[in-house]
Amino acid sequence: MTADPVVEVRDLVKRYGGSAVVDRLTLSAVRGAVTAVLGPNGAGKTTTIECCEGLRAPDAGTVRVLGLDPLADAVALRPRVGVMLQDSGLPAQKRAGEVLAHVARMYRDPWPVADLTERLGLASFARTTVRRLSGGQRQRLALACALVGRPEVVFLDEPSAGMDPQSRLAVWELVRALRAQGTSVILTTHLMDEAAELADDVIVVDHGRVIAQGTPAELTTTGSDQVASLTSATALPDGATARLRAHLGEGWTVDSPDPTSLRVQGPVDPAALAAVLAFCAAEDVLVTRLDLGTRSLEDFFLDLTGRSMR
Amino acid sequence: MSAPAAAPAPHPGAAPVLDRLRAQTTFELASIFRNGEQIMVTILMPLVALVALAATDVVDLGRADGARVDLVAPGVLAMAVMAAALTSQAIATSFDRRGGVLRLLATTPLGRVGLLGGKICAVLVLQVVQAVVLGGVAIALGWRPEPGDVIVALGIGVLGTAVFTALAMLMAGTLRFEAVLALANLLLIGLTLVGGVLVPTDWLPGVGADIVRLLPSGALGEALRGAFGDGVAWRDVVALLGWAGLLTWATSRTFRWS
């Protein structure tokens, strides 16, 4: 637990039709940091965030945002919290510019609409009705609505879903600019590069529970172990993975993410690498590519949550 | 890309409650007056009913030409109350609920109470417009309401608005959008024709008259005809109060924001 959390969730339970979507989930987010909640679809990310936003009532457990209860203290909390929903929630028949101006009128000292419009490139579609916006344009407008009240905390539910790379960069830059001013950002995503680029802390959620938490660097380095990834010109011989494991001995993990690649985790040093390549020569495997390094966040995530679709 | 400019520091704070309410009311009104279907249902349809029934003898009302408008105008005003409070609001709220708009606005300082307040104020403003247009045309057709009767009728109109807004929210907060769209229009047409709105309940056969007069539509129609005629019957006021209480209670128990 952090000393001064902006969000603190303890033993949160939320059930839909008997099954627990969120199952005794506990997490905390550091004030002034960017916290990414990462997880596969259906992991319980959105439900957890919506409990923090006061949109859903927990079945059990406690939720505190800025030390307040999102439901009981809603009136005090709403001005201080910005929300970007996954389904946008923008009125379909209104023009984009009208929607942003309207949301701005709910606040005492809003972010100047013209500045937000420029930062997020909204000017080109300010006179277009929400219904006619592309997915990425709608996301940018929803983000602007979440920020216009100059909140202390913003919850962004999959902020860059459906965005082109340029828009995504603009959003990332804006999130960094917010953090530089002390705004706390909690975002959900299943984009690994987004979490790795933006987040100070990553919380991995699956089956309604937190299964890992740490900085991107902490999550991608498993102690002093390194990873060697090899790609073969042709499919690996049957049983190559097991034989390499036996060849290397204790302290090594070997797996095969796909039929032409091998992944070796352990204390990779020149001798170990020579042993791996000697094994390949003996097995008549031509290595076309060899990467050394730490695991990517994506590797880490897939190791934790499994590689098969659900 | 230019060097990233500093973002404004957090500076949260809600606008004053009346400013938020005014903003939401204006926002809702703009939606209504920019939507052709809403104008048709809330203004044009009652207007057509008024002119067709009062100024032509397409329908035999059993009255001489001059007295036709006296019978028709209160019923048309009851129809207008239903169109604005029930049909227009049920469809608009259901549409917003489906699109997540209710959820999003509930996370801003407007909140759920402000959202409902804005909708109710927008309905009241719409009804002022309806009253001016429909009342003006009725007067042009020879209607001469007493000022005292107008004040009583305004009270009945507000009560009817409470009843039908609650019914609109009950539908919008529980049913799918497609069902709300169909039901809101069917109820308007059905109740207008046989629910004691345009056609006085005592024209209905047998026990039907008493049953229909207990409906919100029948009670509203008769109360408005009473306000501009021989006085409002208490049974109609009691019926409207009962419906307002019952429907508000049911709505508060069942309304789902998403």
Coordinates of C-alpha atoms in Angstrom, one line a residue:
Chain A
M1 CA 0.0 0.0 0.0
T2 CA 1.2 3.5 -0.8
A3 CA 1.4 6.2 1.8
D4 CA -0.8 8.7 0.1
P5 CA -3.0 6.9 -2.4
V6 CA -5.3 8.8 -4.7
V7 CA -7.4 5.7 -5.2
E8 CA -7.7 2.9 -2.7
V9 CA -9.7 -0.2 -3.4
R10 CA -10.0 -2.9 -0.8
D11 CA -11.5 -6.3 -1.2
L12 CA -13.9 -5.0 -3.9
V13 CA -16.6 -7.5 -5.0
K14 CA -19.0 -6.9 -7.8
R15 CA -21.3 -9.7 -9.1
Y16 CA -23.5 -9.7 -12.2
G17 CA -26.1 -12.5 -12.2
G18 CA -24.4 -14.4 -9.4
S19 CA -20.9 -14.6 -10.9
A20 CA -18.2 -12.3 -9.5
V21 CA -16.8 -10.1 -12.2
V22 CA -14.6 -8.4 -9.5
D23 CA -13.5 -10.8 -6.8
R24 CA -11.9 -9.3 -3.7
L25 CA -9.8 -6.9 -5.7
T26 CA -7.4 -4.7 -3.8
L27 CA -5.3 -2.0 -5.4
S28 CA -4.0 1.5 -4.8
A29 CA -2.8 4.3 -7.1
V30 CA -0.1 6.8 -6.2
R31 CA -1.1 10.5 -6.1
G32 CA 0.3 12.4 -9.0
A33 CA 1.3 9.3 -11.0
V34 CA 0.0 7.6 -14.0
T35 CA -1.4 4.2 -13.1
A36 CA -2.3 1.7 -15.8
V37 CA -4.8 -1.1 -15.1
L38 CA -3.9 -3.8 -17.6
G39 CA -5.9 -6.9 -18.3
P40 CA -7.6 -9.0 -21.0
N41 CA -11.2 -8.3 -22.0
G42 CA -13.6 -9.3 -19.2
A43 CA -10.9 -9.1 -16.5
G44 CA -13.0 -6.7 -14.4
K45 CA -11.1 -3.5 -15.3
T46 CA -14.1 -1.4 -16.4
T47 CA -16.2 -2.6 -13.5
T48 CA -13.5 -1.6 -11.0
I49 CA -13.1 1.8 -12.6
E50 CA -16.8 2.4 -12.7
C51 CA -17.0 1.6 -8.9
C52 CA -14.3 4.3 -8.5
E53 CA -16.4 6.8 -10.6
G54 CA -19.5 6.2 -8.5
L55 CA -21.4 4.7 -11.4
R56 CA -21.7 1.3 -9.8
A57 CA -22.2 0.3 -6.2
P58 CA -19.9 -2.4 -4.8
D59 CA -21.4 -5.6 -3.5
A60 CA -18.7 -5.7 -0.9
G61 CA -15.4 -4.0 -0.1
T62 CA -14.5 -0.3 0.1
V63 CA -13.5 2.2 -2.6
R64 CA -11.9 5.6 -1.7
V65 CA -11.0 8.3 -4.2
L66 CA -9.1 11.3 -2.7
G67 CA -10.1 9.7 0.6
L68 CA -13.8 10.0 -0.2
D69 CA -16.5 7.4 -0.9
P70 CA -17.6 7.8 -4.6
L71 CA -21.2 7.2 -3.8
A72 CA -21.8 8.8 -0.4
D73 CA -19.5 11.8 -1.1
A74 CA -20.5 12.1 -4.8
V75 CA -21.3 15.8 -4.7
A76 CA -17.9 16.7 -3.2
L77 CA -16.1 14.3 -5.5
R78 CA -17.6 14.9 -8.9
P79 CA -15.9 18.3 -9.5
R80 CA -12.5 16.8 -8.6
V81 CA -12.7 13.7 -10.8
G82 CA -12.7 13.6 -14.6
V83 CA -14.2 10.6 -16.3
M84 CA -13.8 9.2 -19.8
L85 CA -16.1 6.2 -20.3
Q86 CA -15.4 3.3 -22.7
D87 CA -18.7 3.8 -24.5
S88 CA -18.1 7.6 -24.6
G89 CA -21.6 8.6 -23.4
L90 CA -21.6 11.6 -25.7
P91 CA -25.0 12.8 -26.9
A92 CA -25.3 11.6 -30.5
Q93 CA -27.3 14.4 -32.0
K94 CA -25.2 17.3 -30.7
R95 CA -22.2 18.9 -32.4
A96 CA -18.8 18.1 -30.9
G97 CA -18.0 21.7 -30.0
E98 CA -21.4 22.1 -28.3
V99 CA -20.8 19.1 -26.2
L100 CA -17.4 20.2 -24.9
A101 CA -18.7 23.8 -24.3
H102 CA -21.7 22.3 -22.4
V103 CA -19.6 20.1 -20.1
A104 CA -17.2 23.1 -19.5
R105 CA -20.2 25.1 -18.2
M106 CA -20.5 22.6 -15.3
Y107 CA -17.2 23.8 -13.8
R108 CA -16.2 27.0 -12.0
D109 CA -12.8 27.5 -13.7
P110 CA -12.7 25.2 -16.7
W111 CA -9.7 24.5 -18.9
P112 CA -10.1 27.0 -21.8
V113 CA -12.0 25.2 -24.5
A114 CA -10.0 26.7 -27.3
D115 CA -6.7 25.3 -25.8
L116 CA -8.1 21.8 -25.3
T117 CA -9.6 21.9 -28.8
E118 CA -6.2 22.7 -30.2
R119 CA -4.2 20.1 -28.2
L120 CA -6.6 17.3 -29.2
G121 CA -7.1 18.5 -32.7
L122 CA -10.9 18.9 -32.3
A123 CA -11.3 22.0 -34.5
S124 CA -11.7 20.1 -37.7
F125 CA -14.9 18.3 -36.4
A126 CA -16.2 20.8 -33.9
R127 CA -19.3 21.4 -36.0
T128 CA -19.9 17.8 -36.8
T129 CA -22.6 15.9 -34.8
V130 CA -21.3 13.2 -32.5
R131 CA -23.1 10.5 -34.4
R132 CA -21.0 11.2 -37.5
L133 CA -17.6 11.2 -35.8
S134 CA -15.1 8.4 -36.3
G135 CA -14.2 6.3 -33.3
G136 CA -11.0 8.1 -32.8
Q137 CA -12.6 11.5 -33.0
R138 CA -15.2 10.5 -30.5
Q139 CA -12.5 9.3 -28.1
R140 CA -10.6 12.6 -28.4
L141 CA -13.8 14.5 -27.6
A142 CA -14.6 12.2 -24.7
L143 CA -11.1 12.8 -23.3
A144 CA -11.5 16.6 -23.7
C145 CA -14.8 16.3 -21.7
A146 CA -13.0 14.3 -19.0
L147 CA -10.3 17.0 -18.6
V148 CA -12.2 20.3 -19.1
G149 CA -13.0 20.6 -15.4
R150 CA -9.3 20.6 -14.5
P151 CA -9.7 17.6 -12.2
E152 CA -7.3 16.3 -9.6
V153 CA -7.9 12.7 -10.8
V154 CA -8.9 11.4 -14.2
F155 CA -10.2 8.0 -15.0
L156 CA -9.6 7.0 -18.6
D157 CA -11.2 3.8 -19.8
E158 CA -9.2 2.6 -22.8
P159 CA -8.4 6.2 -23.9
S160 CA -6.7 5.4 -27.2
A161 CA -9.0 2.6 -28.5
G162 CA -9.8 3.2 -32.1
M163 CA -7.3 6.1 -32.5
D164 CA -4.8 6.5 -35.4
P165 CA -1.1 6.7 -34.4
Q166 CA -1.0 10.5 -34.6
S167 CA -4.0 10.9 -32.3
R168 CA -2.5 8.3 -29.9
L169 CA 0.7 10.3 -29.7
A170 CA -1.3 13.5 -29.0
V171 CA -3.1 11.8 -26.2
W172 CA 0.0 10.4 -24.7
E173 CA 1.6 13.8 -24.8
L174 CA -1.4 15.3 -23.1
V175 CA -1.3 12.6 -20.4
R176 CA 2.3 13.4 -19.7
A177 CA 1.6 17.1 -19.6
L178 CA -1.2 16.4 -17.0
R179 CA 1.2 14.4 -14.9
A180 CA 3.7 17.2 -15.0
Q181 CA 1.1 19.4 -13.4
G182 CA 0.3 17.0 -10.7
T183 CA -2.8 15.4 -12.0
S184 CA -3.3 11.8 -11.1
V185 CA -4.2 9.6 -14.0
I186 CA -5.7 6.1 -13.8
L187 CA -6.2 4.4 -17.2
T188 CA -7.2 1.0 -18.4
T189 CA -5.7 -0.4 -21.4
H190 CA -4.8 -3.6 -23.1
L191 CA -2.1 -1.9 -25.2
M192 CA 1.2 -2.9 -23.8
D193 CA 3.1 -0.1 -25.4
E194 CA 0.7 2.4 -23.9
A195 CA 1.2 1.0 -20.4
A196 CA 5.0 0.8 -21.0
E197 CA 5.2 4.4 -22.4
L198 CA 2.9 6.2 -20.0
A199 CA 2.6 4.4 -16.7
D200 CA 4.5 4.9 -13.6
D201 CA 2.8 1.9 -12.2
V202 CA 1.1 -1.1 -13.9
I203 CA -1.5 -3.2 -12.2
V204 CA -2.4 -6.4 -14.0
V205 CA -5.9 -7.6 -13.4
D206 CA -7.4 -11.0 -14.4
H207 CA -10.5 -12.9 -13.4
G208 CA -11.4 -9.9 -11.1
R209 CA -8.3 -9.9 -9.1
V210 CA -4.9 -8.1 -9.1
I211 CA -2.3 -10.7 -10.2
A212 CA 0.8 -8.4 -10.5
Q213 CA 1.7 -4.8 -9.7
G214 CA 4.8 -2.7 -10.2
T215 CA 6.6 -0.3 -12.4
P216 CA 7.0 -1.4 -16.1
A217 CA 10.7 -2.0 -15.4
E218 CA 10.0 -4.2 -12.3
L219 CA 7.5 -6.3 -14.2
T220 CA 9.7 -6.9 -17.2
T221 CA 12.9 -7.9 -15.3
T222 CA 12.6 -11.2 -13.4
G223 CA 15.5 -10.8 -11.0
S224 CA 18.8 -11.0 -12.9
D225 CA 17.3 -13.3 -15.6
Q226 CA 17.5 -12.4 -19.2
V227 CA 15.8 -13.7 -22.2
A228 CA 17.3 -15.1 -25.4
S229 CA 14.8 -15.4 -28.2
L230 CA 15.8 -17.5 -31.2
T231 CA 14.0 -17.8 -34.6
S232 CA 14.6 -20.7 -36.8
A233 CA 14.4 -20.8 -40.6
T234 CA 12.2 -23.9 -40.4
A235 CA 9.9 -25.5 -37.9
L236 CA 11.8 -26.8 -34.9
P237 CA 12.2 -30.6 -34.6
D238 CA 9.7 -32.4 -32.3
G239 CA 10.7 -32.3 -28.7
A240 CA 13.4 -29.6 -29.2
T241 CA 12.1 -27.6 -26.3
A242 CA 12.4 -30.5 -23.8
R243 CA 15.8 -31.5 -25.1
L244 CA 17.2 -28.0 -24.8
R245 CA 15.8 -27.7 -21.3
A246 CA 17.6 -31.0 -20.4
H247 CA 20.8 -29.7 -22.2
L248 CA 20.9 -26.5 -20.2
G249 CA 20.0 -28.0 -16.8
E250 CA 18.7 -26.4 -13.6
G251 CA 17.8 -22.7 -13.5
W252 CA 16.6 -22.4 -17.0
T253 CA 13.1 -21.9 -18.5
V254 CA 12.6 -22.9 -22.1
D255 CA 9.5 -22.5 -24.1
S256 CA 8.3 -22.2 -27.7
P257 CA 5.8 -19.4 -28.4
D258 CA 5.4 -20.6 -32.0
P259 CA 6.7 -23.5 -34.1
T260 CA 9.8 -21.6 -35.4
S261 CA 10.9 -19.8 -32.2
L262 CA 12.5 -20.7 -28.9
R263 CA 12.6 -18.6 -25.8
V264 CA 15.3 -19.2 -23.2
Q265 CA 15.1 -17.5 -19.8
G266 CA 17.9 -17.7 -17.2
P267 CA 21.4 -16.3 -16.4
V268 CA 22.3 -15.7 -20.1
D269 CA 26.1 -15.3 -20.4
P270 CA 28.5 -16.0 -23.3
A271 CA 29.0 -19.6 -22.3
A272 CA 25.3 -20.2 -22.0
L273 CA 24.6 -18.6 -25.3
A274 CA 27.3 -20.8 -26.9
A275 CA 25.7 -23.8 -25.4
V276 CA 22.3 -22.9 -26.9
L277 CA 23.8 -22.3 -30.3
A278 CA 25.7 -25.6 -30.1
F279 CA 22.4 -27.3 -29.3
C280 CA 20.9 -25.7 -32.4
A281 CA 23.8 -27.0 -34.5
A282 CA 23.4 -30.5 -33.2
E283 CA 19.6 -30.3 -34.0
D284 CA 20.4 -29.0 -37.5
V285 CA 18.4 -25.8 -36.7
L286 CA 19.5 -22.7 -38.6
V287 CA 19.1 -19.6 -36.4
T288 CA 18.0 -16.6 -38.5
R289 CA 17.5 -14.3 -35.7
L290 CA 18.7 -14.0 -32.1
D291 CA 17.5 -11.4 -29.6
L292 CA 18.9 -10.9 -26.2
G293 CA 17.2 -8.7 -23.6
T294 CA 14.7 -8.5 -20.9
R295 CA 11.1 -9.6 -21.4
S296 CA 8.7 -7.2 -22.9
L297 CA 5.7 -6.1 -21.0
E298 CA 3.7 -8.1 -23.5
D299 CA 5.6 -11.3 -22.8
F300 CA 5.1 -10.7 -19.1
F301 CA 1.4 -10.1 -19.6
L302 CA 0.9 -13.2 -21.8
D303 CA 2.8 -15.3 -19.4
L304 CA 0.5 -14.2 -16.6
T305 CA -2.8 -14.3 -18.4
G306 CA -2.2 -17.1 -20.9
R307 CA -1.8 -17.1 -24.7
S308 CA -5.1 -18.5 -25.8
M309 CA -8.1 -16.4 -26.6
R310 CA -11.1 -16.6 -24.3
Chain B
M1 CA 5.2 18.9 -33.5
S2 CA 5.9 22.0 -31.4
A3 CA 7.3 21.7 -27.9
P4 CA 4.6 20.4 -25.5
A5 CA 3.0 23.4 -23.8
A6 CA 2.3 23.1 -20.1
A7 CA -1.2 21.9 -19.2
P8 CA -3.2 24.0 -16.8
A9 CA -2.7 22.8 -13.2
P10 CA -5.7 21.1 -11.6
H11 CA -8.2 23.6 -10.3
P12 CA -11.4 21.7 -9.7
G13 CA -14.7 23.3 -8.7
A14 CA -18.3 23.1 -9.7
A15 CA -20.1 25.9 -11.3
P16 CA -23.0 27.4 -9.1
V17 CA -26.0 25.1 -9.1
L18 CA -28.3 27.6 -10.9
D19 CA -25.7 28.0 -13.7
R20 CA -25.5 24.2 -14.1
L21 CA -29.3 23.9 -14.2
R22 CA -29.6 26.7 -16.7
A23 CA -26.9 25.2 -18.9
Q24 CA -28.6 21.8 -18.8
T25 CA -32.1 23.3 -19.5
T26 CA -30.7 25.2 -22.5
F27 CA -29.0 22.0 -23.8
E28 CA -32.2 20.0 -23.5
L29 CA -34.3 22.7 -25.2
A30 CA -31.8 23.0 -28.1
S31 CA -32.2 19.2 -28.6
I32 CA -36.0 19.5 -28.6
F33 CA -36.3 22.5 -30.9
R34 CA -33.7 21.1 -33.4
N35 CA -35.5 17.8 -33.7
G36 CA -38.3 17.8 -36.3
E37 CA -40.1 14.8 -34.8
Q38 CA -40.2 16.5 -31.4
I39 CA -41.7 19.7 -32.9
M40 CA -44.2 17.6 -34.8
V41 CA -45.4 15.6 -31.7
T42 CA -45.4 18.5 -29.2
I43 CA -46.6 21.4 -31.3
L44 CA -47.8 20.5 -34.8
M45 CA -50.0 17.5 -33.9
P46 CA -51.9 19.3 -31.1
L47 CA -52.2 22.3 -33.5
V48 CA -53.7 20.1 -36.3
A49 CA -56.1 18.6 -33.8
L50 CA -57.2 22.1 -32.6
V51 CA -57.7 23.5 -36.0
A52 CA -59.4 20.4 -37.5
L53 CA -61.8 20.0 -34.6
A54 CA -62.5 23.6 -33.8
A55 CA -62.5 25.3 -37.2
T56 CA -64.0 22.5 -39.4
D57 CA -67.0 20.3 -39.0
V58 CA -65.1 17.2 -40.1
V59 CA -66.1 15.6 -36.7
D60 CA -69.6 16.1 -35.3
L61 CA -69.1 17.5 -31.8
G62 CA -72.8 18.2 -31.3
R63 CA -72.1 21.9 -30.8
A64 CA -72.7 25.0 -32.8
D65 CA -69.7 26.5 -34.6
G66 CA -68.9 29.2 -31.9
A67 CA -68.9 26.7 -29.0
R68 CA -66.7 24.1 -30.7
V69 CA -63.5 25.7 -29.7
D70 CA -64.6 26.0 -26.0
L71 CA -64.9 22.2 -25.9
V72 CA -61.8 21.4 -28.0
A73 CA -59.2 23.8 -26.6
P74 CA -58.9 22.3 -23.0
G75 CA -58.5 18.8 -24.5
V76 CA -55.9 20.0 -26.9
L77 CA -53.9 21.5 -24.0
A78 CA -54.2 18.2 -22.2
M79 CA -52.8 16.5 -25.3
A80 CA -49.9 19.0 -25.4
V81 CA -49.1 18.3 -21.8
M82 CA -48.9 14.6 -22.6
A83 CA -46.8 15.1 -25.7
A84 CA -44.3 17.3 -23.9
A85 CA -44.0 15.4 -20.6
L86 CA -44.6 11.8 -21.7
T87 CA -43.7 11.3 -25.4
S88 CA -41.0 13.8 -25.9
Q89 CA -39.2 13.1 -22.6
A90 CA -39.6 9.3 -22.7
I91 CA -38.0 9.2 -26.1
A92 CA -35.2 11.7 -25.4
T93 CA -34.3 10.2 -22.0
S94 CA -34.3 6.7 -23.4
F95 CA -32.1 7.7 -26.2
D96 CA -29.6 9.3 -23.8
R97 CA -29.7 6.3 -21.6
R98 CA -28.9 4.0 -24.5
G99 CA -26.0 6.2 -25.6
G100 CA -24.5 6.4 -22.1
V101 CA -25.2 10.1 -21.9
L102 CA -27.0 9.8 -18.5
R103 CA -23.9 8.0 -17.1
L104 CA -21.4 10.6 -18.4
L105 CA -23.3 13.6 -17.2
A106 CA -23.9 11.9 -13.9
T107 CA -20.1 12.0 -13.4
T108 CA -19.9 15.8 -13.9
P109 CA -20.9 18.3 -11.2
L110 CA -24.4 18.3 -12.8
G111 CA -25.1 14.9 -11.2
R112 CA -28.3 12.9 -11.6
V113 CA -30.5 15.4 -9.7
G114 CA -29.3 18.3 -12.0
L115 CA -29.9 16.1 -15.0
L116 CA -33.5 15.5 -14.1
G117 CA -33.9 19.1 -13.0
G118 CA -32.7 20.3 -16.4
K119 CA -35.2 17.9 -18.2
I120 CA -38.1 19.1 -16.0
C121 CA -37.2 22.8 -16.6
A122 CA -37.0 22.1 -20.4
V123 CA -40.4 20.5 -20.4
L124 CA -41.9 23.5 -18.5
V125 CA -40.3 25.9 -21.0
L126 CA -41.6 23.8 -23.9
Q127 CA -45.1 23.9 -22.4
V128 CA -44.9 27.7 -22.2
V129 CA -44.3 27.7 -26.0
Q130 CA -47.1 25.2 -26.5
A131 CA -49.5 27.3 -24.4
V132 CA -48.6 30.5 -26.3
V133 CA -49.0 28.8 -29.8
L134 CA -52.0 26.7 -29.0
G135 CA -53.7 29.2 -26.8
G136 CA -53.1 31.9 -29.3
V137 CA -54.6 30.0 -32.2
A138 CA -57.6 28.9 -30.0
I139 CA -58.2 32.6 -29.1
A140 CA -58.0 33.5 -32.8
L141 CA -60.6 30.8 -33.3
G142 CA -62.9 32.5 -30.8
W143 CA -61.9 30.9 -27.5
R144 CA -62.3 33.4 -24.5
P145 CA -61.0 31.8 -21.3
E146 CA -61.4 33.7 -18.0
P147 CA -58.1 34.9 -16.4
G148 CA -59.0 33.1 -13.2
D149 CA -59.7 29.9 -15.0
V150 CA -56.3 30.1 -16.7
I151 CA -54.6 30.2 -13.3
V152 CA -56.5 27.1 -12.1
A153 CA -55.6 25.4 -15.4
L154 CA -51.9 26.2 -15.0
G155 CA -52.0 24.4 -11.6
I156 CA -53.7 21.4 -13.2
G157 CA -51.1 21.5 -16.1
V158 CA -48.2 21.4 -13.6
L159 CA -49.8 18.4 -11.8
G160 CA -50.4 16.6 -15.1
T161 CA -46.8 17.3 -16.1
A162 CA -45.6 15.7 -12.9
V163 CA -47.7 12.6 -13.6
F164 CA -46.6 12.1 -17.2
T165 CA -42.9 13.0 -16.6
A166 CA -42.9 10.3 -14.0
L167 CA -44.5 7.9 -16.4
A168 CA -41.9 8.9 -19.1
M169 CA -39.0 8.3 -16.7
L170 CA -40.5 4.9 -15.6
M171 CA -40.6 3.8 -19.2
A172 CA -37.2 5.3 -20.2
G173 CA -35.5 3.9 -17.1
T174 CA -36.6 0.3 -17.5
L175 CA -37.4 -0.5 -21.2
R176 CA -35.3 -0.8 -24.3
F177 CA -35.1 2.3 -26.6
E178 CA -37.2 0.6 -29.4
A179 CA -40.0 -0.3 -26.9
V180 CA -40.0 3.2 -25.5
L181 CA -40.2 4.7 -28.9
A182 CA -43.2 2.6 -29.9
L183 CA -45.0 2.8 -26.5
A184 CA -44.6 6.6 -26.1
N185 CA -46.2 7.3 -29.5
L186 CA -48.9 4.6 -29.1
L187 CA -49.9 6.0 -25.6
L188 CA -50.1 9.5 -26.9
I189 CA -52.3 8.6 -29.8
G190 CA -54.4 6.0 -27.9
L191 CA -55.0 8.1 -24.8
T192 CA -55.6 11.2 -26.9
L193 CA -58.4 9.5 -28.8
V194 CA -60.0 7.1 -26.3
G195 CA -58.3 8.1 -23.0
G196 CA -60.5 11.0 -22.1
V197 CA -58.1 13.7 -23.6
L198 CA -59.8 15.1 -26.7
V199 CA -63.0 13.2 -26.3
P200 CA -64.8 13.9 -23.0
T201 CA -65.1 10.7 -20.8
D202 CA -68.9 11.0 -20.5
W203 CA -69.2 10.4 -24.3
L204 CA -67.8 6.9 -23.7
P205 CA -70.3 4.1 -23.2
G206 CA -71.3 2.7 -19.8
V207 CA -68.7 1.9 -17.2
G208 CA -66.0 2.8 -19.6
A209 CA -66.5 6.4 -18.8
D210 CA -65.7 5.9 -15.1
I211 CA -62.7 3.7 -15.8
V212 CA -61.2 6.1 -18.3
R213 CA -61.7 9.0 -15.9
L214 CA -59.5 7.3 -13.4
L215 CA -56.6 7.1 -15.9
P216 CA -54.1 10.0 -15.8
S217 CA -55.2 11.0 -19.3
G218 CA -58.9 11.1 -18.4
A219 CA -58.3 12.9 -15.1
L220 CA -56.2 15.5 -16.8
G221 CA -58.6 16.0 -19.7
E222 CA -61.6 16.4 -17.4
A223 CA -59.7 18.6 -14.9
L224 CA -58.7 21.0 -17.7
R225 CA -62.2 21.0 -19.2
G226 CA -63.5 21.7 -15.6
A227 CA -61.0 24.5 -15.1
F228 CA -62.3 26.3 -18.2
G229 CA -65.9 25.3 -17.5
D230 CA -68.0 24.4 -14.5
G231 CA -65.0 24.0 -12.1
V232 CA -62.5 21.3 -11.4
A233 CA -63.9 18.1 -9.8
W234 CA -62.0 16.9 -6.8
R235 CA -62.0 13.3 -8.0
D236 CA -59.8 14.3 -10.9
V237 CA -57.3 16.2 -8.7
V238 CA -57.2 13.2 -6.3
A239 CA -56.6 10.8 -9.3
L240 CA -53.8 13.0 -10.6
L241 CA -52.1 13.3 -7.2
G242 CA -52.4 9.5 -6.7
W243 CA -50.9 8.8 -10.1
A244 CA -48.1 11.3 -9.5
G245 CA -47.2 9.6 -6.2
L246 CA -47.5 6.1 -7.5
L247 CA -45.5 6.7 -10.7
T248 CA -42.8 8.7 -8.9
W249 CA -42.4 5.9 -6.3
A250 CA -42.3 3.2 -9.0
T251 CA -39.7 5.2 -11.0
S252 CA -37.4 5.8 -8.1
R253 CA -37.5 2.0 -7.4
T254 CA -36.8 0.8 -10.9
F255 CA -34.9 3.5 -12.8
R256 CA -31.6 2.2 -14.3
W257 CA -29.1 4.8 -15.5
S258 CA -27.5 2.4 -18.0

